PDB file of C-alpha atoms in Angstrom:
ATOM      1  CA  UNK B  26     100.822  70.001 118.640  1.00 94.00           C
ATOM      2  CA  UNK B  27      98.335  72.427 118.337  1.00 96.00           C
ATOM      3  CA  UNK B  28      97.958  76.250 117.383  1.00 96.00           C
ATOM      4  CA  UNK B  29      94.921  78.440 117.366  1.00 96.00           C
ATOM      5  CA  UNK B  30      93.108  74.977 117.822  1.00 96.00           C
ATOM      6  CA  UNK B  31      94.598  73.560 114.924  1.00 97.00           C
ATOM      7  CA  UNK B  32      96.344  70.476 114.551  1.00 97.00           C
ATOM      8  CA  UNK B  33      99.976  71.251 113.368  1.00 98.00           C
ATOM      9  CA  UNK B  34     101.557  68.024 111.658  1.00 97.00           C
ATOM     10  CA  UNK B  35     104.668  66.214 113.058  1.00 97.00           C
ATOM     11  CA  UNK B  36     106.638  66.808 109.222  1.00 97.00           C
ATOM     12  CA  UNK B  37     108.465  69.093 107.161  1.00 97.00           C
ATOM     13  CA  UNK B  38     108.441  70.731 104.181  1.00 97.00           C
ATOM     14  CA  UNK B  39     111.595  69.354 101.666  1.00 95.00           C
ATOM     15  CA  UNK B  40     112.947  72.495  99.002  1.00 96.00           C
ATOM     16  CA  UNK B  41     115.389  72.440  96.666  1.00 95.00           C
ATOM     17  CA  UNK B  42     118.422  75.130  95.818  1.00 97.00           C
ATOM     18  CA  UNK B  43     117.308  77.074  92.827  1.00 98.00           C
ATOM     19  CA  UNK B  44     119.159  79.588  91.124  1.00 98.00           C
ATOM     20  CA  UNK B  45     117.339  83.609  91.490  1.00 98.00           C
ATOM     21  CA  UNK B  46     117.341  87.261  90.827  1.00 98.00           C
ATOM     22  CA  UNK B  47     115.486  90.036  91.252  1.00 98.00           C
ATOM     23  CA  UNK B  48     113.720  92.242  88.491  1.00 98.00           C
ATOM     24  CA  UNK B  49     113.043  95.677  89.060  1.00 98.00           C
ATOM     25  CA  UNK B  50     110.549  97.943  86.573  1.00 98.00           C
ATOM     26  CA  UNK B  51     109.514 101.123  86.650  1.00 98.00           C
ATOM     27  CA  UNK B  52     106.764 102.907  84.675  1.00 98.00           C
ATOM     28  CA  UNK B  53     105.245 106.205  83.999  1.00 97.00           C
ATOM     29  CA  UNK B  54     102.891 105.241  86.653  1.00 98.00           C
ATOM     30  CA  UNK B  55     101.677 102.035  89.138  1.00 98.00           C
ATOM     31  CA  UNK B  56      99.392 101.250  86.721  1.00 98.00           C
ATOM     32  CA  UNK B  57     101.988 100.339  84.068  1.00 98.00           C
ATOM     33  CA  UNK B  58     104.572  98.869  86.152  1.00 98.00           C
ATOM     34  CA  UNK B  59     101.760  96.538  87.463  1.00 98.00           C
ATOM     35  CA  UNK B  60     100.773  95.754  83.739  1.00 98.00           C
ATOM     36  CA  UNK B  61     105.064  95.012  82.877  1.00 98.00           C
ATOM     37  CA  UNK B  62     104.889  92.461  86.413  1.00 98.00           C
ATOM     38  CA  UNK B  63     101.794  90.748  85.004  1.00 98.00           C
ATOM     39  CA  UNK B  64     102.558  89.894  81.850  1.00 98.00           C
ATOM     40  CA  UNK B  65     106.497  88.767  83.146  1.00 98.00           C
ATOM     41  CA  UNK B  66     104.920  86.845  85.266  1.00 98.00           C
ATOM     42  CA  UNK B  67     102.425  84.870  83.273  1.00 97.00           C
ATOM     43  CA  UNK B  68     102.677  80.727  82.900  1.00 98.00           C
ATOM     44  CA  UNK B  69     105.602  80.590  85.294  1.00 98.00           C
ATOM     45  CA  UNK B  70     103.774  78.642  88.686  1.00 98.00           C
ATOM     46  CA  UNK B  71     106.080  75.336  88.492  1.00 96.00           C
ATOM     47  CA  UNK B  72     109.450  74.468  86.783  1.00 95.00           C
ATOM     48  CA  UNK B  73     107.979  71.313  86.673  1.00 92.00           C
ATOM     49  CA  UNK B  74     106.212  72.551  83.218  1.00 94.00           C
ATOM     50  CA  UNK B  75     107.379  76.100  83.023  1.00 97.00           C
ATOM     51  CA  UNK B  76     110.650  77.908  82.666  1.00 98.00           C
ATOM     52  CA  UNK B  77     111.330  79.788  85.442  1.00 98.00           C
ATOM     53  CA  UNK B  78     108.867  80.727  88.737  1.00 98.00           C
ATOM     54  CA  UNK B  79     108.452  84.237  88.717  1.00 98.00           C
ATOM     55  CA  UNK B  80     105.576  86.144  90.787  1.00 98.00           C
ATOM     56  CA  UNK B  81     105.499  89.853  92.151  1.00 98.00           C
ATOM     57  CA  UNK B  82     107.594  90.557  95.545  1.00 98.00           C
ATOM     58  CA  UNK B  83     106.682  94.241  96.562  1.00 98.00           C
ATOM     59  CA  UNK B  84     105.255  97.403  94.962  1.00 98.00           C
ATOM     60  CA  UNK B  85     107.728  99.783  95.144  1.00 98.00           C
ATOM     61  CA  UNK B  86     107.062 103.816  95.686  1.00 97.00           C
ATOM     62  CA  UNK B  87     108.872 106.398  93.603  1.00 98.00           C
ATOM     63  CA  UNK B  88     111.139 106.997  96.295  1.00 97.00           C
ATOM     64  CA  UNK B  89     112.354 103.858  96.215  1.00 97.00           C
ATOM     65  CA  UNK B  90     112.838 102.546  92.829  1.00 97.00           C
ATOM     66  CA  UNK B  91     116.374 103.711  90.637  1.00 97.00           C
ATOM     67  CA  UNK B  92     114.740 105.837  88.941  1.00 97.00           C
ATOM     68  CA  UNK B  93     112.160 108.336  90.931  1.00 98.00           C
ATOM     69  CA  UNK B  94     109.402 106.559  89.189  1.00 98.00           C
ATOM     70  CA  UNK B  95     106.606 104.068  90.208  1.00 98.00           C
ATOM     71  CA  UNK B  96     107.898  99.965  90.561  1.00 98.00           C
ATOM     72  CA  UNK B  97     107.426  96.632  91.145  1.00 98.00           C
ATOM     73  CA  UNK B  98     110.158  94.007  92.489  1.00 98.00           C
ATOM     74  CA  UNK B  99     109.789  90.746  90.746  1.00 98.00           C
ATOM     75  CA  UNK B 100     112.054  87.367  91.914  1.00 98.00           C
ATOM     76  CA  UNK B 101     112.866  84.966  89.281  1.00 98.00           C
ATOM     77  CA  UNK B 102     113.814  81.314  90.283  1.00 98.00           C
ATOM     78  CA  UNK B 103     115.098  78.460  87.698  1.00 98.00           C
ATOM     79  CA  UNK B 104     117.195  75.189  88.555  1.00 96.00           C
ATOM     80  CA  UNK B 105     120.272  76.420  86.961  1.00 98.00           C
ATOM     81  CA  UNK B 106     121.673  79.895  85.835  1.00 98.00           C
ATOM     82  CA  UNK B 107     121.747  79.793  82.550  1.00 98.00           C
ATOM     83  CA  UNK B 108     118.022  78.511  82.568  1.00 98.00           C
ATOM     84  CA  UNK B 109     117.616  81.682  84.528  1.00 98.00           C
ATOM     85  CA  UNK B 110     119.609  84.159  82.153  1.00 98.00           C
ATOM     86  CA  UNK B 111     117.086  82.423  79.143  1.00 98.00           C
ATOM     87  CA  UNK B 112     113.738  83.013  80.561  1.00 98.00           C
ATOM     88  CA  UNK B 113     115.227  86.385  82.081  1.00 98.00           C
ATOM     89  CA  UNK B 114     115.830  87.267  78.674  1.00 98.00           C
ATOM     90  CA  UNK B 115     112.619  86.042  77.080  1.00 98.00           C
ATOM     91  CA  UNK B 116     110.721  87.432  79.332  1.00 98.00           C
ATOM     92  CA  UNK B 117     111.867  91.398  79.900  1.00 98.00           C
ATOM     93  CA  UNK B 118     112.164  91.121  75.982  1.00 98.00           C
ATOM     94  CA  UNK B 119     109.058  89.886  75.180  1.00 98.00           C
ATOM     95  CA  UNK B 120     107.067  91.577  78.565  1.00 98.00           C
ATOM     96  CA  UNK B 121     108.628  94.128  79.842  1.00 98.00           C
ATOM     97  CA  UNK B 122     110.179  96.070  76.670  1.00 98.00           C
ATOM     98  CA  UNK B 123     107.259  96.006  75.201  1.00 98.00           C
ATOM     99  CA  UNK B 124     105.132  97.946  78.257  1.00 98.00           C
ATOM    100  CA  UNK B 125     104.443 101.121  77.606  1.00 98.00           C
ATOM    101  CA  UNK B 126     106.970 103.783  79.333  1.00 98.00           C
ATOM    102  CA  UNK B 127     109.056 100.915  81.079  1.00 98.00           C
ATOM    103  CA  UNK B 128     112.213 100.714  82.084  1.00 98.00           C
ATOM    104  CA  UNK B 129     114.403  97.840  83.692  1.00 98.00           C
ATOM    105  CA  UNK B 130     116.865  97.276  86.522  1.00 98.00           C
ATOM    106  CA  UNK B 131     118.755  94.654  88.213  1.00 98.00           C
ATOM    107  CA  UNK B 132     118.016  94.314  91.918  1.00 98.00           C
ATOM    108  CA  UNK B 133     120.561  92.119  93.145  1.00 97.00           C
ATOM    109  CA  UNK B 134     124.060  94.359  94.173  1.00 92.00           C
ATOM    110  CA  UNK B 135     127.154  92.981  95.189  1.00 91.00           C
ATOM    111  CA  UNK B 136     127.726  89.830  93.079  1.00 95.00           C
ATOM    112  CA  UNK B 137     130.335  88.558  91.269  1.00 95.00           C
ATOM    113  CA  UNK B 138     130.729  89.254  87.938  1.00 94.00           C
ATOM    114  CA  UNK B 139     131.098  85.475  87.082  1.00 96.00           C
ATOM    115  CA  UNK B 140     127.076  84.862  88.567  1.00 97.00           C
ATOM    116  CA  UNK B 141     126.110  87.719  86.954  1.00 98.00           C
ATOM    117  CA  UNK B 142     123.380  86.963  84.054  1.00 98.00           C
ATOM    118  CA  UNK B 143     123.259  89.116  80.756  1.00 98.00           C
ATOM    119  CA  UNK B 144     119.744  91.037  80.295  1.00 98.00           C
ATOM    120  CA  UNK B 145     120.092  94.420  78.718  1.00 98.00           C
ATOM    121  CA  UNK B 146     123.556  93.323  76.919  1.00 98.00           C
ATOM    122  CA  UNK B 147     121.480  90.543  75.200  1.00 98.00           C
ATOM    123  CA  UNK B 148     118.660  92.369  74.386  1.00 98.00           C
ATOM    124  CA  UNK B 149     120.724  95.232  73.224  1.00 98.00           C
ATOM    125  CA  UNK B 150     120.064  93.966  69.300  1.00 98.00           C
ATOM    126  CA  UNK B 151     116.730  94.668  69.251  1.00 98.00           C
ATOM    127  CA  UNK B 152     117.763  98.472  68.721  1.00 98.00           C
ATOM    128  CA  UNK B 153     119.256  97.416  65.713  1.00 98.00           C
ATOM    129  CA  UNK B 154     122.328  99.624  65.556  1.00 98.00           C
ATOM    130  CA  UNK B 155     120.852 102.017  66.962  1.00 98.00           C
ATOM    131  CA  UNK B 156     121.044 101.129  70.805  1.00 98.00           C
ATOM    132  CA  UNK B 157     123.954 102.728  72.861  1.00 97.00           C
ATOM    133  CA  UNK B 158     125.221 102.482  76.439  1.00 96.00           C
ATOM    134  CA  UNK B 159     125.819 104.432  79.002  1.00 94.00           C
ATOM    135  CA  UNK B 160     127.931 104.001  82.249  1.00 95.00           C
ATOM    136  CA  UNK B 161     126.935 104.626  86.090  1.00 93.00           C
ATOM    137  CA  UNK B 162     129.862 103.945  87.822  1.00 91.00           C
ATOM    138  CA  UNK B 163     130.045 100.139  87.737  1.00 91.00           C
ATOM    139  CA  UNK B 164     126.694  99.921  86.195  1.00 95.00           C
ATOM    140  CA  UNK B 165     126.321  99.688  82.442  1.00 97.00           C
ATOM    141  CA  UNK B 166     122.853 100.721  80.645  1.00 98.00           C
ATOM    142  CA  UNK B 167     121.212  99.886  77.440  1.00 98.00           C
ATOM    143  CA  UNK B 168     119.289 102.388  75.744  1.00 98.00           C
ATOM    144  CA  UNK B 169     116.828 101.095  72.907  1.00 98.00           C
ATOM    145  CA  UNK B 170     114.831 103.521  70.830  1.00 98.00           C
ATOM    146  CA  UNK B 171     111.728 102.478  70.950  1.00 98.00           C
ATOM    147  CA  UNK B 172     108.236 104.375  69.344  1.00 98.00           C
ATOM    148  CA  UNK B 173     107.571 106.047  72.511  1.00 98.00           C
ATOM    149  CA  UNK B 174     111.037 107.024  73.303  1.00 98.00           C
ATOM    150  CA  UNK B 175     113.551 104.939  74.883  1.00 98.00           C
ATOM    151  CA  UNK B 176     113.608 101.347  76.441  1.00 98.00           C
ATOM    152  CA  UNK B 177     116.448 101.447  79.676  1.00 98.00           C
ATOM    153  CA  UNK B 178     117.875  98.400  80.572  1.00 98.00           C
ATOM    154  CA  UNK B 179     121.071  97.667  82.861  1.00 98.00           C
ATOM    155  CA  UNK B 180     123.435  95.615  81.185  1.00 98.00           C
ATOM    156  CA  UNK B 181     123.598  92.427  83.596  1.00 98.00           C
ATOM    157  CA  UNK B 182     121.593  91.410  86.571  1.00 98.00           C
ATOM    158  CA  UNK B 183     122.907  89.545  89.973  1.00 98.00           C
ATOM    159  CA  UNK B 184     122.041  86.130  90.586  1.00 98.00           C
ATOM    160  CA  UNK B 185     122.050  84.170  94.784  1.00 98.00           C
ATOM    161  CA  UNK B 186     121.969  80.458  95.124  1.00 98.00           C
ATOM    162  CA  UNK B 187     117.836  80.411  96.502  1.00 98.00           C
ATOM    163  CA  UNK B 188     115.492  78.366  97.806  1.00 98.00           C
ATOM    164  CA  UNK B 189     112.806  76.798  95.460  1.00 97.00           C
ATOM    165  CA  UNK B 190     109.705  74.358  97.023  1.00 95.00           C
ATOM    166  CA  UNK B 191     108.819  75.802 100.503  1.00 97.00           C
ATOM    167  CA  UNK B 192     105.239  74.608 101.046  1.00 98.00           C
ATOM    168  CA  UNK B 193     102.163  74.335 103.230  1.00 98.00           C
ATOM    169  CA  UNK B 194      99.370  72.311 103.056  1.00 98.00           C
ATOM    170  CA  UNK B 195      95.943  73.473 104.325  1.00 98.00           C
ATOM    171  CA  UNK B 196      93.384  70.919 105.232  1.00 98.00           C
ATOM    172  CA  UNK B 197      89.713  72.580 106.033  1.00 98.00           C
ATOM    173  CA  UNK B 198      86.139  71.322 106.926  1.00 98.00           C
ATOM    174  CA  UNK B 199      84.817  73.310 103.467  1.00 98.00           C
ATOM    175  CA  UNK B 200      86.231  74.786 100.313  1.00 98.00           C
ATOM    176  CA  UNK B 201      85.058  78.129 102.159  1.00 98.00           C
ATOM    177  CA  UNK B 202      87.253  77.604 104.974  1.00 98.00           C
ATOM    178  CA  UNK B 203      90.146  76.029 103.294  1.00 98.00           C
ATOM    179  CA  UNK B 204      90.531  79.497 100.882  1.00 98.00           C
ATOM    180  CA  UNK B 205      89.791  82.086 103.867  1.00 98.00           C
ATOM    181  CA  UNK B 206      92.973  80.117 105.329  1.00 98.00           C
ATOM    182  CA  UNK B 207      95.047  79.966 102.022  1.00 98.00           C
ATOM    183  CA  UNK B 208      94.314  83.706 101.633  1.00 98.00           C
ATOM    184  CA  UNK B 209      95.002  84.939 104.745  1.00 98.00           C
ATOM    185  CA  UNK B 210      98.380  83.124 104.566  1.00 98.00           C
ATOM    186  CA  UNK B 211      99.404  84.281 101.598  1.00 98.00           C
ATOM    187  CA  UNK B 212      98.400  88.016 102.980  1.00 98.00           C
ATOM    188  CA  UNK B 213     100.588  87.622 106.018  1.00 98.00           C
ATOM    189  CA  UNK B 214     103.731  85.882 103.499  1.00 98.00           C
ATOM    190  CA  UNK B 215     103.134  88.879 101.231  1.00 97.00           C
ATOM    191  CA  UNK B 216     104.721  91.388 103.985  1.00 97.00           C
ATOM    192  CA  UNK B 217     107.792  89.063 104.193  1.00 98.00           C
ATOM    193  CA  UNK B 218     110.674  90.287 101.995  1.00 98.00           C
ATOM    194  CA  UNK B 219     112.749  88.036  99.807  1.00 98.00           C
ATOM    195  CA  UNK B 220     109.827  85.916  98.446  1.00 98.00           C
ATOM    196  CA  UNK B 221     107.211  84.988  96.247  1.00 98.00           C
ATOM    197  CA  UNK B 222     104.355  82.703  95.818  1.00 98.00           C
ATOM    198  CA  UNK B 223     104.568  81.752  91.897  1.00 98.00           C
ATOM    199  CA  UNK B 224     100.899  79.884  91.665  1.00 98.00           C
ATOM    200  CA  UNK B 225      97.809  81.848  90.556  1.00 97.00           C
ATOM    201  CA  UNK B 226      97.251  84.150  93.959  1.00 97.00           C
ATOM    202  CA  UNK B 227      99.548  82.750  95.540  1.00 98.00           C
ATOM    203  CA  UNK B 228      97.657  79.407  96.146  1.00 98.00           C
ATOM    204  CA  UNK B 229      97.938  75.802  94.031  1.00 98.00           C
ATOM    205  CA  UNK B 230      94.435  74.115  93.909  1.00 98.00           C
ATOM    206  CA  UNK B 231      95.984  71.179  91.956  1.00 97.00           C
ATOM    207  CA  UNK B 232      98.867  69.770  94.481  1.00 95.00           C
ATOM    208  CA  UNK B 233     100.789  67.573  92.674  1.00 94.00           C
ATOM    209  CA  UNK B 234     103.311  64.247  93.609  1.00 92.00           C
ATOM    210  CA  UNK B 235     106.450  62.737  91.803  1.00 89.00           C
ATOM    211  CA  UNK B 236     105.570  60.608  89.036  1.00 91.00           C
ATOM    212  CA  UNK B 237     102.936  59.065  87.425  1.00 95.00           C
ATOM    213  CA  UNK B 238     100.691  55.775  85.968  1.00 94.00           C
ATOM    214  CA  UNK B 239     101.642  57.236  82.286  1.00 97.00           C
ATOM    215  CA  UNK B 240     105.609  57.331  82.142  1.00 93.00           C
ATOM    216  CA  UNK B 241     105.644  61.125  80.167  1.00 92.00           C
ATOM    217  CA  UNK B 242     104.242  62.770  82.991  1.00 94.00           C
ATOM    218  CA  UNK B 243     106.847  64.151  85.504  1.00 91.00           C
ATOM    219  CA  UNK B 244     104.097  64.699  87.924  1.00 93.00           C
ATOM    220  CA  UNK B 245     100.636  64.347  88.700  1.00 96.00           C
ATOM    221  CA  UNK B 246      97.987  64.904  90.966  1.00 96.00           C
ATOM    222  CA  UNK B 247      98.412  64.368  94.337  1.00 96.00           C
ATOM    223  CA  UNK B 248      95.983  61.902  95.057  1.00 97.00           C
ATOM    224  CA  UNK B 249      96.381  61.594  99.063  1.00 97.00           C
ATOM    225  CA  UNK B 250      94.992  65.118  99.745  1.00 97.00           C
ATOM    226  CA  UNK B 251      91.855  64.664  96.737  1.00 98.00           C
ATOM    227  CA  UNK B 252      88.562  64.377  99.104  1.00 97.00           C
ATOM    228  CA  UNK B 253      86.936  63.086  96.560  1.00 96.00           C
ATOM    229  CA  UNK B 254      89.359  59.812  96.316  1.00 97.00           C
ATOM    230  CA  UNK B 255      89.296  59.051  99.749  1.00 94.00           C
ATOM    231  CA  UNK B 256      87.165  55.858  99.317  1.00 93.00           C
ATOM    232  CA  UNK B 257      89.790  54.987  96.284  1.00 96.00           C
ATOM    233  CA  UNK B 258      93.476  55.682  97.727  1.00 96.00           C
ATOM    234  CA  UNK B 259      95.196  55.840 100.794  1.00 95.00           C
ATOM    235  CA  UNK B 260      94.492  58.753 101.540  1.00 96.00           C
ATOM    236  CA  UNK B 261      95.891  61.349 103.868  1.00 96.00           C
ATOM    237  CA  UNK B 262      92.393  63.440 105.148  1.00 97.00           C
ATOM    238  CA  UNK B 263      90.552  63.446 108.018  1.00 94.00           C
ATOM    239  CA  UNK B 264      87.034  62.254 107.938  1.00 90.00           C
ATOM    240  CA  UNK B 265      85.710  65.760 107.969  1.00 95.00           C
ATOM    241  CA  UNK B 266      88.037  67.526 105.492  1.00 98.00           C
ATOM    242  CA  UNK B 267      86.701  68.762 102.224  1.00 98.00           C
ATOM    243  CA  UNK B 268      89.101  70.994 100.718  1.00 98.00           C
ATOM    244  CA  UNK B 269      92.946  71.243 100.340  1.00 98.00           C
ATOM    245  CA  UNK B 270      95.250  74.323  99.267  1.00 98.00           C
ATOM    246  CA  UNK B 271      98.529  74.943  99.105  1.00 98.00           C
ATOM    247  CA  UNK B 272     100.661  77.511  99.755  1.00 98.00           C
ATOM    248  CA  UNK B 273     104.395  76.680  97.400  1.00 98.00           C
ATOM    249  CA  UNK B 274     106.992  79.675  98.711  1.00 98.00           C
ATOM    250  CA  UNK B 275     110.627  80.617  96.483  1.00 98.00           C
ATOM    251  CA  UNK B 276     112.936  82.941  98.286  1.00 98.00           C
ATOM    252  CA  UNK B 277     116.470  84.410  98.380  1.00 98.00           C
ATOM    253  CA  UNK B 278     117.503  82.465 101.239  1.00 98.00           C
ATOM    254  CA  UNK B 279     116.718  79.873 104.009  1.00 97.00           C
ATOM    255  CA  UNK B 280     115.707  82.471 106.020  1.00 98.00           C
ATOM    256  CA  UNK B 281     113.536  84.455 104.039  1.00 98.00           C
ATOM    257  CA  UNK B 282     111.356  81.061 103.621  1.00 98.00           C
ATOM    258  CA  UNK B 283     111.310  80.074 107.710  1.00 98.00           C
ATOM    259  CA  UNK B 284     109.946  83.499 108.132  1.00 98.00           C
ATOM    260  CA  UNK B 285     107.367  83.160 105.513  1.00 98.00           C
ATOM    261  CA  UNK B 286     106.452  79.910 106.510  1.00 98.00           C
ATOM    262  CA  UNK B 287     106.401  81.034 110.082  1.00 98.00           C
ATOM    263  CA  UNK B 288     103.799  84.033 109.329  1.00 98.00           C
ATOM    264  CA  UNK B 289     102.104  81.847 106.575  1.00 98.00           C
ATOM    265  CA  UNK B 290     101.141  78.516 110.084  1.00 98.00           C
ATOM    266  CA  UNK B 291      99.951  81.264 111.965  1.00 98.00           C
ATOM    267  CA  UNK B 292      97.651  83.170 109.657  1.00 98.00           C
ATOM    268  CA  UNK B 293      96.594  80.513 108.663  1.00 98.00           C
ATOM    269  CA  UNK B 294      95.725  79.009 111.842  1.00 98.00           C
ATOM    270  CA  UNK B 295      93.555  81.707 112.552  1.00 98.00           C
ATOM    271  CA  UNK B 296      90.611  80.840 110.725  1.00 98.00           C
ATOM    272  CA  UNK B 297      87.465  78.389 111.722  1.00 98.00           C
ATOM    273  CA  UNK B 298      87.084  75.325 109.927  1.00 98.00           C
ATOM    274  CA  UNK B 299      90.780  74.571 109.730  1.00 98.00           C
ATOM    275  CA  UNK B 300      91.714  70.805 110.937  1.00 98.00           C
ATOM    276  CA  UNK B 301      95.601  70.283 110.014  1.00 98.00           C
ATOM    277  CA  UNK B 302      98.349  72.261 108.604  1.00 98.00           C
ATOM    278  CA  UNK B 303     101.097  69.725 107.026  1.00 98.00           C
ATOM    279  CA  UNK B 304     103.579  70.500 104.340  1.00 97.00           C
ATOM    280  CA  UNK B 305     105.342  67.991 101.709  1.00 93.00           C
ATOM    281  CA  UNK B 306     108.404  66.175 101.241  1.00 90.00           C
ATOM    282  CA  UNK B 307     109.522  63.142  99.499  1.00 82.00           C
ATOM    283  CA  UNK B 308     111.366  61.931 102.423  1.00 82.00           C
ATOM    284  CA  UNK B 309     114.411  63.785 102.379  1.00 81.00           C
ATOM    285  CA  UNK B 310     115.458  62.454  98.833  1.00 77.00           C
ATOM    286  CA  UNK B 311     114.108  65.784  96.455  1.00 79.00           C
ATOM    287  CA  UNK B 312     115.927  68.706  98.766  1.00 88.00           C
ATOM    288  CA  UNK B 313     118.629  69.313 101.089  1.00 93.00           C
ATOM    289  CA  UNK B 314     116.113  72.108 102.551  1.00 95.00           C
ATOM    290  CA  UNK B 315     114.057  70.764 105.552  1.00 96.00           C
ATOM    291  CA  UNK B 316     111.403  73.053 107.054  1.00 97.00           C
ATOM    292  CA  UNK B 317     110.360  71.168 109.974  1.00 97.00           C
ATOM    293  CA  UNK B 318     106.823  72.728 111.023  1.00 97.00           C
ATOM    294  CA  UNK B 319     106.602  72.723 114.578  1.00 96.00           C
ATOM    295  CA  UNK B 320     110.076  73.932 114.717  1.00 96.00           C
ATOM    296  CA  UNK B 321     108.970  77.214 113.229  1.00 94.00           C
ATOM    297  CA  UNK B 322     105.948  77.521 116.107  1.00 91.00           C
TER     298      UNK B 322
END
């Protein structure tokens, strides 16, 4: 099968449950709120050597965010929820309280208080005796004097069963083709809600495979889609093909990573120099999640 010229391959991508929530900060202004979502989101691509996958959903106008200010929506993905509630915690503590003029909210409504994940109510301490809540309804707040005022944090943040490992794989005819592809991809996915792309830009130069010659290593480069050891492995490129990216996609539900996927083939598709679109799996062993490509056409 074929779109926009493009070979699309007869496969799926496999993905795993992971447990998420969303992050929302506010600032004085876009610039700092972009600042709190940067630093948050530092060293967190893989869980495969990280502690949660976290990346930037959505910029969100003043209108918008809880508090009349300017925002960003961050998700959060780890394998379990405590794992989730820890690097939650590390992170807005160590990122987010200490940005400038920010402020932090739970974006998830409407969950149980037994999946619900303690933020503010952990970090709470840091004010020393000092900190003191305030109730909104059903929504408890954490005030912590800080030197520029206050830190606001709500007091715990809602947590959804998710969808970690979505992928596509972008074989071109040059390293210039292969990234005009990746990026416009990750452009389209970016206007999908309920998702992120955790590696650097949303693209992962260094696709990796289960396993390894030396028995530490969890994972390790994925050796099949490496042009340059075509002549030494069985590998899985065309002749032609001298460049690989790809796309890995967390979301809030099944259907929040079809439609990214969906948007993400046919961007993609879109640009010369492109000669297959194919996605991994493990063969149905790593995730209950199948995302069978042409199905999504």
């Amino acid at each position: 099968m074929r779109l926009n010229g493009v070979e699309i391959a007869d496969t799926f991508a496999e993905a795993f449950p992971m447990k998420g929530t969303r992050v929302i900060v506010t600032a004085h202004n876009e610039k700092w709120a972009q600042i709190a979502a940067a630093e948050m989101s530092g060293n967190a691509t893989s869980v495969i050597a990280c502690d949660c996958e976290t990346a930037l959903e959505t910029t969100l106008l003043p209108e918008e965010s809880p508090d009349g200010r300017p925002g960003v929506s961050l998700l959060v993905f780890a394998f379990d929820r405590d794992s989730l509630a820890k690097a939650v915690q590390g992170r807005v503590g160590q990122c987010v309280l200490t940005t400038p003029t920010s402020a932090c909210f739970n974006g998830i409504s409407d969950c149980p208080s037994d999946k619900k994940i303690s933020v503010g109510g952990a970090l709470r301490y840091f004010g020393d005796g000092f900190q003191f809540s305030k109730k909104l309804g059903n929504r408890r707040f954490w005030r912590i004097p800080t030197m520029d005022g206050e830190f606001l944090c709500e007091d715990t943040f809602g947590t959804v069963t998710g969808v970690g490992g979505g992928n596509l794989i972008i074989l071109g005819e040059s390293q210039a083709s292969a990234l005009a592809s990746a990026e416009a991809a990750v452009e389209a996915i970016s206007t999908v809600p309920d998702v992120i792309l955790p590696f650097p830009g949303g693209i992962v130069r260094s696709g990796s495979k289960v396993g390894s010659q030396y028995p530490k290593l969890r994972a390790s480069t994925n050796d099949a889609y490496c042009p340059t050891l075509r002549p030494l492995v069985e590998s899985n490129l065309p002749e032609n093909c001298q460049c690989v990216y790809e796309l890995v996609i967390d979301g809030l539900s099944f259907d929040s990573v079809q439609a990214a996927m969906r948007v993400g083939i046919q961007a993609a598709t879109q640009v010369p120099g492109i000669l297959r679109v194919t996605a991994g799996n493990y063969g149905g062993k790593l995730g209950k999640h199948h995302f069978h490509l042409r199905e999504l056409l």
